[in-house]
PDB file of C-alpha atoms and ligand atoms in Angstrom:
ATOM      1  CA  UNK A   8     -37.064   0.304  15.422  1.00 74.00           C
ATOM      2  CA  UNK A   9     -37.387  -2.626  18.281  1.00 85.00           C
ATOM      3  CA  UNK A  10     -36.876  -2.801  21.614  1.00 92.00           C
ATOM      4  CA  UNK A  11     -33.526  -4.477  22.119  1.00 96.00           C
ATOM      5  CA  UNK A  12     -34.380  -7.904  23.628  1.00 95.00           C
ATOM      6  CA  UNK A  13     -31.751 -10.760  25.217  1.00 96.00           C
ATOM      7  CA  UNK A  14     -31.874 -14.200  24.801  1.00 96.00           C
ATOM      8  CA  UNK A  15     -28.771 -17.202  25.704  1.00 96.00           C
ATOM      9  CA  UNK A  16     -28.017 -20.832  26.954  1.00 96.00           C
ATOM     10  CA  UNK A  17     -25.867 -23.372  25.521  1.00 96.00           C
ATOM     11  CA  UNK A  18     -25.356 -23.769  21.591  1.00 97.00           C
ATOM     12  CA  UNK A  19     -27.747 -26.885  20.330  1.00 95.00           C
ATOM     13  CA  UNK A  20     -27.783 -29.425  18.276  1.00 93.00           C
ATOM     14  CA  UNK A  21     -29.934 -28.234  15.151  1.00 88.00           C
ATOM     15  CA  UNK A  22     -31.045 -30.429  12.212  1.00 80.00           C
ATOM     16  CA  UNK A  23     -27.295 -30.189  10.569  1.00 75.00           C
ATOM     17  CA  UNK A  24     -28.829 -28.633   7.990  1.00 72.00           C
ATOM     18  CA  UNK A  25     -27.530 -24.946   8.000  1.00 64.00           C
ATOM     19  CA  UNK A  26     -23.804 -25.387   7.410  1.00 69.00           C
ATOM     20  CA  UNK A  27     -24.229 -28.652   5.119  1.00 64.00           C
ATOM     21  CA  UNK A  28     -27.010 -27.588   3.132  1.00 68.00           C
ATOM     22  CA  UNK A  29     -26.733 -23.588   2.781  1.00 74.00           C
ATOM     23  CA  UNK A  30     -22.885 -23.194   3.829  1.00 78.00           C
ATOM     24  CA  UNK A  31     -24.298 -21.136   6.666  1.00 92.00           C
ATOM     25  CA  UNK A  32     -23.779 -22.206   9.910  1.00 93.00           C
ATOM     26  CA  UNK A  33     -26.452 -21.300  12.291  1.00 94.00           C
ATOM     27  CA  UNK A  34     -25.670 -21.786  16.212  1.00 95.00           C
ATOM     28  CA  UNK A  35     -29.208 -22.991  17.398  1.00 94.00           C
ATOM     29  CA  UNK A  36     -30.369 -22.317  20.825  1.00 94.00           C
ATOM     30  CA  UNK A  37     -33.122 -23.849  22.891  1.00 91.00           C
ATOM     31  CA  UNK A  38     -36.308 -21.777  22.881  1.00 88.00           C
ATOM     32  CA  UNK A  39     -37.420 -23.618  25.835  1.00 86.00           C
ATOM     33  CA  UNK A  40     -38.224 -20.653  28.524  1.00 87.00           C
ATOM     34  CA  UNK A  41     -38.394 -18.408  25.674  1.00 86.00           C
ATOM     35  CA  UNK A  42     -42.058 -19.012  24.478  1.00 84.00           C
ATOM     36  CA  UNK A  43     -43.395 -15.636  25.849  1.00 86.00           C
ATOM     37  CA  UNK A  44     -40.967 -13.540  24.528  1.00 87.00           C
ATOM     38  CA  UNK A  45     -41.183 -15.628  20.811  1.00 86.00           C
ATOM     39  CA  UNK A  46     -44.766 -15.031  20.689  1.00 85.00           C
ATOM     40  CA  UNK A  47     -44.044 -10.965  21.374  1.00 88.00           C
ATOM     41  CA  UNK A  48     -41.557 -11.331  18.489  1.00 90.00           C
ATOM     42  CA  UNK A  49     -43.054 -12.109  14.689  1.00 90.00           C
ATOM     43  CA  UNK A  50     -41.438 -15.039  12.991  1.00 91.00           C
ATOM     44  CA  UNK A  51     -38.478 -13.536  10.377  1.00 95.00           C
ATOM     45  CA  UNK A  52     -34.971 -12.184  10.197  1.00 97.00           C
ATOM     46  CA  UNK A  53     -33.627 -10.045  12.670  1.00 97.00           C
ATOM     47  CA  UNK A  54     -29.990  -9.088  13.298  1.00 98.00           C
ATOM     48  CA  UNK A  55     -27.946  -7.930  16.777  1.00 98.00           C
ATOM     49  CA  UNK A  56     -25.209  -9.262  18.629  1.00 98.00           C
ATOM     50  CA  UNK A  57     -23.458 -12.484  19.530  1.00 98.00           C
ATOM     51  CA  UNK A  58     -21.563 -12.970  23.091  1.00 98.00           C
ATOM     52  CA  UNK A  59     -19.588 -16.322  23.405  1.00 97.00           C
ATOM     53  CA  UNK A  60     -17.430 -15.230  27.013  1.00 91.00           C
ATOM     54  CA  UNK A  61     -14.912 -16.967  26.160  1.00 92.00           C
ATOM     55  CA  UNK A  62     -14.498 -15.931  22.458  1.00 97.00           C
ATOM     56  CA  UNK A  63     -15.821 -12.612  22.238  1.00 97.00           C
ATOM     57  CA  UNK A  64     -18.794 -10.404  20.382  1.00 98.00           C
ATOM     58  CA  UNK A  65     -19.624 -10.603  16.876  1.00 98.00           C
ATOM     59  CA  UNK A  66     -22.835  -9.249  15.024  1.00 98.00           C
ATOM     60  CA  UNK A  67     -25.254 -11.493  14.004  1.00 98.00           C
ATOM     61  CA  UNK A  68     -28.159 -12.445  11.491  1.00 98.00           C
ATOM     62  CA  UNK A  69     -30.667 -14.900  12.919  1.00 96.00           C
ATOM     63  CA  UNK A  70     -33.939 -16.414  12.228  1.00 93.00           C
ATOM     64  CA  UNK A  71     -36.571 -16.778  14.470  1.00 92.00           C
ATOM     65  CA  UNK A  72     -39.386 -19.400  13.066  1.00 86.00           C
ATOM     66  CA  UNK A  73     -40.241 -22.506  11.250  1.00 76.00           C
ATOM     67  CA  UNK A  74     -38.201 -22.069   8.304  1.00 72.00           C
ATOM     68  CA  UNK A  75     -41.090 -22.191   5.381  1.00 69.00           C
ATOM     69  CA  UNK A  76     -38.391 -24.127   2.950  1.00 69.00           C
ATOM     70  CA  UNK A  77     -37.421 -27.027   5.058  1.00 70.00           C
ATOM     71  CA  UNK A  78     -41.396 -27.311   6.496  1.00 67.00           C
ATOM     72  CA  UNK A  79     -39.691 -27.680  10.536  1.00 69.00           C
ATOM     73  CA  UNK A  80     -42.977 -28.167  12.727  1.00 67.00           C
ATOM     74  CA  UNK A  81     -41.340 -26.533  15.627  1.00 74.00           C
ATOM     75  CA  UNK A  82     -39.597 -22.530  16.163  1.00 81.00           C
ATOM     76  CA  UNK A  83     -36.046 -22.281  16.297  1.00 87.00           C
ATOM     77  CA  UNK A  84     -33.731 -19.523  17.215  1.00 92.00           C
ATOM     78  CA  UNK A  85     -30.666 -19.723  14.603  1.00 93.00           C
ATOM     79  CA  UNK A  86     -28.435 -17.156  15.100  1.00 96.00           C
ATOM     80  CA  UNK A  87     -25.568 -17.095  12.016  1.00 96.00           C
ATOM     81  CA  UNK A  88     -22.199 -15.137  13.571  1.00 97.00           C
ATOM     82  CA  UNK A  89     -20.781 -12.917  11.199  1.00 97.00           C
ATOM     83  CA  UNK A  90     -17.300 -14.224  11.494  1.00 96.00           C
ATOM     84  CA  UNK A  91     -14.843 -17.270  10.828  1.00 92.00           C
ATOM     85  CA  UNK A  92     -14.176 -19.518  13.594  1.00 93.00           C
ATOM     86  CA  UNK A  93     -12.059 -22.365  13.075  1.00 93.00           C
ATOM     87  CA  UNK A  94     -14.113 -24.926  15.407  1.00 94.00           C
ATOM     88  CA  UNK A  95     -17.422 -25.687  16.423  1.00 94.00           C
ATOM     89  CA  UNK A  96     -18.495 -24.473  20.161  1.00 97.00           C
ATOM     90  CA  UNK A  97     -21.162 -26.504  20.414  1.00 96.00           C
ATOM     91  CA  UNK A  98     -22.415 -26.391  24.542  1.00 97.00           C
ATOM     92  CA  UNK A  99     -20.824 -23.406  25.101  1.00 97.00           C
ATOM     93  CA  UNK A 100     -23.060 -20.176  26.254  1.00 97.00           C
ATOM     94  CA  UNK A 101     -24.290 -17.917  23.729  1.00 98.00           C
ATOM     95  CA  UNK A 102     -25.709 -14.578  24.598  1.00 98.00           C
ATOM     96  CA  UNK A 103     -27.467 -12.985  21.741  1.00 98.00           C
ATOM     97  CA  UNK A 104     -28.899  -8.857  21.965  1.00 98.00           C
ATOM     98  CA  UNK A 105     -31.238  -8.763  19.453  1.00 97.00           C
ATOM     99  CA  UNK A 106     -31.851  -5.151  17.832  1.00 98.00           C
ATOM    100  CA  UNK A 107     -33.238  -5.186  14.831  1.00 97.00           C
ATOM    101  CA  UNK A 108     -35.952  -6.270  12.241  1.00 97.00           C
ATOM    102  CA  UNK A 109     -34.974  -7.305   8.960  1.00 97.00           C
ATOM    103  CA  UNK A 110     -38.540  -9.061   6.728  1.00 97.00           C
ATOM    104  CA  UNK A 111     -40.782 -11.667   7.513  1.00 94.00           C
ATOM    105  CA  UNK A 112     -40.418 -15.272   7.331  1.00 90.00           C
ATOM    106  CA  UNK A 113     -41.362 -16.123   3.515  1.00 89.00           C
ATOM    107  CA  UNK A 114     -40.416 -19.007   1.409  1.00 89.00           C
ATOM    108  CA  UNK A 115     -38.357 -20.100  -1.349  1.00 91.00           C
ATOM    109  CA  UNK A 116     -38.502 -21.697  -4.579  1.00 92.00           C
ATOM    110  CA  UNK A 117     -35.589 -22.399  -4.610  1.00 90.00           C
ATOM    111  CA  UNK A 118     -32.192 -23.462  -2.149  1.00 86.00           C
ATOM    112  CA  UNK A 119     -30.525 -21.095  -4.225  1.00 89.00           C
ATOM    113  CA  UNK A 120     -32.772 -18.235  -3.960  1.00 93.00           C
ATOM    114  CA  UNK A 121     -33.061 -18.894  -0.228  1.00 90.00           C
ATOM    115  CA  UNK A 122     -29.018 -18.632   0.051  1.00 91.00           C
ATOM    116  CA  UNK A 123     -29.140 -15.201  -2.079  1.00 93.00           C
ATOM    117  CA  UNK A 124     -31.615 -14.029  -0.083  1.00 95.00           C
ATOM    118  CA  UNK A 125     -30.001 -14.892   3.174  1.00 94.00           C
ATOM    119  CA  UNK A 126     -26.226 -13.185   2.175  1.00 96.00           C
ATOM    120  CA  UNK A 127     -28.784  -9.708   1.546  1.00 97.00           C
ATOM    121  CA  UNK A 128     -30.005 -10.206   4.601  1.00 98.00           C
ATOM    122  CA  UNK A 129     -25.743 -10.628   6.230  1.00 97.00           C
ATOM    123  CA  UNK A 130     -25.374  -7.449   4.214  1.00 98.00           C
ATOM    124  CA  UNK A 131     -28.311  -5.006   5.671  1.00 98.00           C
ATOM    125  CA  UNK A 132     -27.117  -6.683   8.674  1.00 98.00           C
ATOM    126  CA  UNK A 133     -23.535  -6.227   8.634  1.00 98.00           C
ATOM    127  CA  UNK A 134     -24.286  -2.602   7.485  1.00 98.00           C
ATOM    128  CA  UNK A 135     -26.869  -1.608  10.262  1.00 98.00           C
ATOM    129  CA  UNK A 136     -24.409  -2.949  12.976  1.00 98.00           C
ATOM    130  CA  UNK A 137     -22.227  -0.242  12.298  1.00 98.00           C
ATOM    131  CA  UNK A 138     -24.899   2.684  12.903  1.00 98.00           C
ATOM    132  CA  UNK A 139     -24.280   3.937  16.724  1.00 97.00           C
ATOM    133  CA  UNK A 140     -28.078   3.200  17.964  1.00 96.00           C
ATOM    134  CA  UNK A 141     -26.980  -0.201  17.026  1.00 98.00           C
ATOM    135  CA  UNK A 142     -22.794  -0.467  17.493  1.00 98.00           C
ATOM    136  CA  UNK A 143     -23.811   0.581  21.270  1.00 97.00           C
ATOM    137  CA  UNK A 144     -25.378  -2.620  22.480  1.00 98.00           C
ATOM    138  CA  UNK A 145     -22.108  -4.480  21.888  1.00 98.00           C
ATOM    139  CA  UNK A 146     -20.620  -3.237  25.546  1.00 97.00           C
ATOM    140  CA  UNK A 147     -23.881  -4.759  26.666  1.00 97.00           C
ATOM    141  CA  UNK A 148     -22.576  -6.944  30.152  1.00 96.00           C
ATOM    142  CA  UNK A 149     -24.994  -9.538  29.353  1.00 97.00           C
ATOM    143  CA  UNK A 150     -23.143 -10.979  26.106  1.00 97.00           C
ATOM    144  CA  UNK A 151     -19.714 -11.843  27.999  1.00 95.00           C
ATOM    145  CA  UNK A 152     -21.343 -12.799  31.346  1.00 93.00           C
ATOM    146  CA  UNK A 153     -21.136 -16.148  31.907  1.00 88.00           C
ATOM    147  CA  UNK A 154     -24.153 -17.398  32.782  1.00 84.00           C
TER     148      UNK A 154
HETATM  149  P1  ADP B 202     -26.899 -27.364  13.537  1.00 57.35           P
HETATM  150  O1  ADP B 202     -28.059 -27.813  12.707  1.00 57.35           O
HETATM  151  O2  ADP B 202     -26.431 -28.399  14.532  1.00 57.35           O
HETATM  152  O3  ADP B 202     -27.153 -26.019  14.165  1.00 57.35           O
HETATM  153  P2  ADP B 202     -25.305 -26.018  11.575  1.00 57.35           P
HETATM  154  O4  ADP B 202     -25.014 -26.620  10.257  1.00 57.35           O
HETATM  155  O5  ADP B 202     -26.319 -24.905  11.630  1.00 57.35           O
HETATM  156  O6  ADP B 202     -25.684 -27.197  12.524  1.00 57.35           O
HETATM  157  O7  ADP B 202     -23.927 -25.519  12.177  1.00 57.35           O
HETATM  158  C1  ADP B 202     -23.945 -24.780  13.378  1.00 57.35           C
HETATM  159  C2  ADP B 202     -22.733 -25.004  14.267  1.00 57.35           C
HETATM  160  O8  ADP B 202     -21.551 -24.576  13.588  1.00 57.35           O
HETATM  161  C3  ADP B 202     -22.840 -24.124  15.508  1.00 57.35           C
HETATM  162  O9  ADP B 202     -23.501 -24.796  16.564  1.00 57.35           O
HETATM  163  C4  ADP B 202     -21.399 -23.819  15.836  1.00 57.35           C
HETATM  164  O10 ADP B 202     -20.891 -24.776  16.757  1.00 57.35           O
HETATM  165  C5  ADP B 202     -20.678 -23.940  14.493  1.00 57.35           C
HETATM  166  N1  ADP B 202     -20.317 -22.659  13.858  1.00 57.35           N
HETATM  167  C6  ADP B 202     -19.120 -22.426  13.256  1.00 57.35           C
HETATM  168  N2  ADP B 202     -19.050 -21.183  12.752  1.00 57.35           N
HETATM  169  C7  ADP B 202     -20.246 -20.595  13.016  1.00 57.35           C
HETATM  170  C8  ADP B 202     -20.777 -19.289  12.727  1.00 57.35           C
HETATM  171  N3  ADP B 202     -20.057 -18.364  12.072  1.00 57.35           N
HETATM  172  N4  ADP B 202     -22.034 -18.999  13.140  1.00 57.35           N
HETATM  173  C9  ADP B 202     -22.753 -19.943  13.800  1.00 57.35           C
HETATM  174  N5  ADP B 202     -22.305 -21.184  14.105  1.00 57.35           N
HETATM  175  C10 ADP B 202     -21.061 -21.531  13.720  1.00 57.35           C
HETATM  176 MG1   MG B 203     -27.958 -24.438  13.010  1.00 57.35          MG
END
Protein backbone atom coordinates (compact mmCIF):
# COMPACT_ATOMS: atom_id res chain seq x y z
CA UNK A 1 0.00 0.00 0.00
CA UNK A 2 0.96 3.90 -0.84
CA UNK A 3 0.21 6.91 0.50
CA UNK A 4 -2.46 8.45 -1.68
CA UNK A 5 -0.70 11.39 -3.42
CA UNK A 6 -2.42 14.39 -5.79
CA UNK A 7 -1.17 15.74 -8.73
CA UNK A 8 -3.22 18.26 -11.71
CA UNK A 9 -2.89 21.21 -14.26
CA UNK A 10 -3.97 21.41 -17.71
CA UNK A 11 -3.94 18.26 -20.14
CA UNK A 12 -0.56 18.53 -22.50
CA UNK A 13 0.48 18.02 -25.56
CA UNK A 14 2.43 14.56 -25.45
CA UNK A 15 4.47 13.03 -28.31
CA UNK A 16 1.02 11.79 -30.15
CA UNK A 17 2.22 8.66 -29.67
CA UNK A 18 -0.19 6.94 -27.12
CA UNK A 19 -3.50 6.95 -28.97
CA UNK A 20 -1.83 6.56 -32.60
CA UNK A 21 0.64 4.09 -31.83
CA UNK A 22 -0.86 1.82 -28.87
CA UNK A 23 -4.72 2.83 -29.28
CA UNK A 24 -4.32 4.15 -25.76
CA UNK A 25 -4.79 7.52 -25.18
CA UNK A 26 -2.79 8.91 -22.40
CA UNK A 27 -3.75 12.60 -21.11
CA UNK A 28 -0.15 13.94 -20.34
CA UNK A 29 0.40 16.47 -17.73
CA UNK A 30 3.28 18.80 -17.04
CA UNK A 31 5.62 17.50 -14.34
CA UNK A 32 6.97 20.88 -14.01
CA UNK A 33 6.52 21.66 -10.02
CA UNK A 34 6.24 18.07 -9.57
CA UNK A 35 10.00 17.05 -9.46
CA UNK A 36 10.05 16.44 -5.63
CA UNK A 37 7.22 14.45 -5.38
CA UNK A 38 8.45 12.26 -8.83
CA UNK A 39 11.65 11.57 -7.25
CA UNK A 40 9.60 10.20 -3.87
CA UNK A 41 7.66 8.09 -6.40
CA UNK A 42 9.69 5.08 -8.42
CA UNK A 43 9.27 5.20 -12.15
CA UNK A 44 6.25 2.43 -13.19
CA UNK A 45 2.53 1.88 -13.33
CA UNK A 46 0.34 3.06 -10.82
CA UNK A 47 -3.46 3.41 -10.92
CA UNK A 48 -6.09 6.00 -8.92
CA UNK A 49 -8.43 8.48 -9.97
CA UNK A 50 -9.13 11.01 -12.69
CA UNK A 51 -11.11 14.47 -11.93
CA UNK A 52 -11.93 16.57 -15.12
CA UNK A 53 -14.67 19.32 -13.15
CA UNK A 54 -16.40 19.65 -15.79
CA UNK A 55 -16.76 15.97 -16.92
CA UNK A 56 -16.55 14.02 -13.93
CA UNK A 57 -14.28 11.08 -12.10
CA UNK A 58 -13.09 8.08 -13.73
CA UNK A 59 -10.32 5.55 -12.51
CA UNK A 60 -7.22 5.60 -14.04
CA UNK A 61 -3.93 3.67 -15.11
CA UNK A 62 -0.92 5.93 -15.57
CA UNK A 63 2.71 5.82 -16.07
CA UNK A 64 5.09 7.73 -14.40
CA UNK A 65 8.72 7.60 -16.29
CA UNK A 66 10.69 7.51 -19.42
CA UNK A 67 8.92 4.91 -21.18
CA UNK A 68 11.97 2.22 -21.79
CA UNK A 69 10.28 1.30 -25.43
CA UNK A 70 10.09 4.64 -27.04
CA UNK A 71 13.78 5.71 -25.27
CA UNK A 72 11.90 9.52 -24.12
CA UNK A 73 14.94 11.39 -22.36
CA UNK A 74 12.59 13.21 -20.14
CA UNK A 75 9.62 11.82 -17.21
CA UNK A 76 6.18 12.09 -18.10
CA UNK A 77 3.02 11.70 -16.17
CA UNK A 78 0.45 9.78 -18.62
CA UNK A 79 -2.52 9.11 -17.03
CA UNK A 80 -4.94 6.65 -19.44
CA UNK A 81 -8.89 7.28 -18.19
CA UNK A 82 -10.71 4.24 -18.03
CA UNK A 83 -13.60 5.43 -20.07
CA UNK A 84 -14.88 6.57 -23.65
CA UNK A 85 -15.05 10.13 -24.31
CA UNK A 86 -16.09 11.27 -27.55
CA UNK A 87 -13.56 14.39 -27.79
CA UNK A 88 -10.30 15.38 -26.82
CA UNK A 89 -10.04 17.92 -23.65
CA UNK A 90 -6.90 18.94 -24.29
CA UNK A 91 -6.16 22.35 -21.75
CA UNK A 92 -8.67 21.47 -19.59
CA UNK A 93 -7.71 20.68 -15.69
CA UNK A 94 -7.02 17.27 -14.72
CA UNK A 95 -6.84 16.24 -11.13
CA UNK A 96 -5.41 12.84 -10.69
CA UNK A 97 -5.40 10.87 -6.79
CA UNK A 98 -2.98 8.46 -7.20
CA UNK A 99 -3.40 5.22 -4.89
CA UNK A 100 -1.79 2.53 -5.96
CA UNK A 101 1.36 0.62 -7.23
CA UNK A 102 1.09 -1.62 -10.01
CA UNK A 103 5.23 -2.96 -11.37
CA UNK A 104 8.10 -1.16 -12.36
CA UNK A 105 8.93 0.51 -15.47
CA UNK A 106 10.46 -2.44 -17.74
CA UNK A 107 10.70 -2.74 -21.41
CA UNK A 108 9.38 -4.41 -24.33
CA UNK A 109 10.34 -6.42 -27.17
CA UNK A 110 7.82 -5.86 -28.69
CA UNK A 111 4.72 -2.94 -29.43
CA UNK A 112 2.60 -5.77 -29.10
CA UNK A 113 3.77 -7.15 -25.93
CA UNK A 114 3.89 -3.62 -24.52
CA UNK A 115 -0.03 -3.19 -25.48
CA UNK A 116 -0.80 -6.75 -23.73
CA UNK A 117 0.96 -5.81 -21.00
CA UNK A 118 -0.60 -2.44 -20.60
CA UNK A 119 -4.61 -3.85 -20.95
CA UNK A 120 -3.25 -6.33 -17.63
CA UNK A 121 -2.24 -3.54 -16.12
CA UNK A 122 -6.28 -1.58 -17.04
CA UNK A 123 -7.45 -4.88 -15.59
CA UNK A 124 -5.60 -5.07 -11.95
CA UNK A 125 -6.48 -1.55 -12.20
CA UNK A 126 -10.00 -1.52 -13.02
CA UNK A 127 -10.34 -4.38 -10.42
CA UNK A 128 -8.49 -2.69 -7.41
CA UNK A 129 -10.65 0.52 -7.94
CA UNK A 130 -13.50 -1.24 -6.80
CA UNK A 131 -11.98 -2.39 -3.28
CA UNK A 132 -13.34 0.33 -0.58
CA UNK A 133 -9.64 1.47 0.68
CA UNK A 134 -9.50 2.44 -2.89
CA UNK A 135 -13.40 3.31 -4.23
CA UNK A 136 -13.15 5.97 -1.18
CA UNK A 137 -10.77 8.48 -2.65
CA UNK A 138 -13.20 9.16 -5.51
CA UNK A 139 -15.35 11.82 -3.18
CA UNK A 140 -11.90 13.28 -2.79
CA UNK A 141 -12.77 17.49 -3.25
CA UNK A 142 -9.59 17.89 -4.95
CA UNK A 143 -10.55 15.96 -8.32
CA UNK A 144 -13.69 18.30 -9.19
CA UNK A 145 -12.18 21.53 -7.78
CA UNK A 146 -11.36 23.70 -10.26
CA UNK A 147 -8.20 24.84 -9.86
P1 LIG B 1 -0.55 12.97 -26.53
O1 LIG B 1 0.77 12.39 -26.93
O2 LIG B 1 -0.76 14.38 -27.02
O3 LIG B 1 -0.80 12.82 -25.05
P2 LIG B 1 -2.29 10.74 -26.93
O4 LIG B 1 -2.24 9.92 -28.17
O5 LIG B 1 -1.70 10.15 -25.68
O6 LIG B 1 -1.65 12.11 -27.29
O7 LIG B 1 -3.81 11.12 -26.68
C1 LIG B 1 -4.14 11.78 -25.48
C2 LIG B 1 -5.30 12.76 -25.62
O8 LIG B 1 -6.48 12.05 -25.99
C3 LIG B 1 -5.60 13.38 -24.26
O9 LIG B 1 -4.87 14.58 -24.06
C4 LIG B 1 -7.09 13.63 -24.32
O10 LIG B 1 -7.35 14.94 -24.80
C5 LIG B 1 -7.60 12.59 -25.32
N1 LIG B 1 -8.29 11.43 -24.72
C6 LIG B 1 -9.43 10.89 -25.21
N2 LIG B 1 -9.85 9.84 -24.48
C7 LIG B 1 -8.93 9.68 -23.49
C8 LIG B 1 -8.82 8.74 -22.41
N3 LIG B 1 -9.73 7.77 -22.22
N4 LIG B 1 -7.77 8.85 -21.56
C9 LIG B 1 -6.85 9.83 -21.77
N5 LIG B 1 -6.91 10.75 -22.76
C10 LIG B 1 -7.93 10.69 -23.63
MG1 LIG C 1 -0.43 10.98 -24.09
Amino acid sequence: PINPWRIGGPVIKGFGRGSKVLGIPTANLSTVGYSDLLSEHPSGVYFGWAGLPTRGVFKMVMSIGWNPYFNNAEKTIEPWLLHEFNEDFYGEELHLIIVGYIRPEANFPSLESLVVKIYEDREIAERALEIPEYSKYKDDPYLTSPS
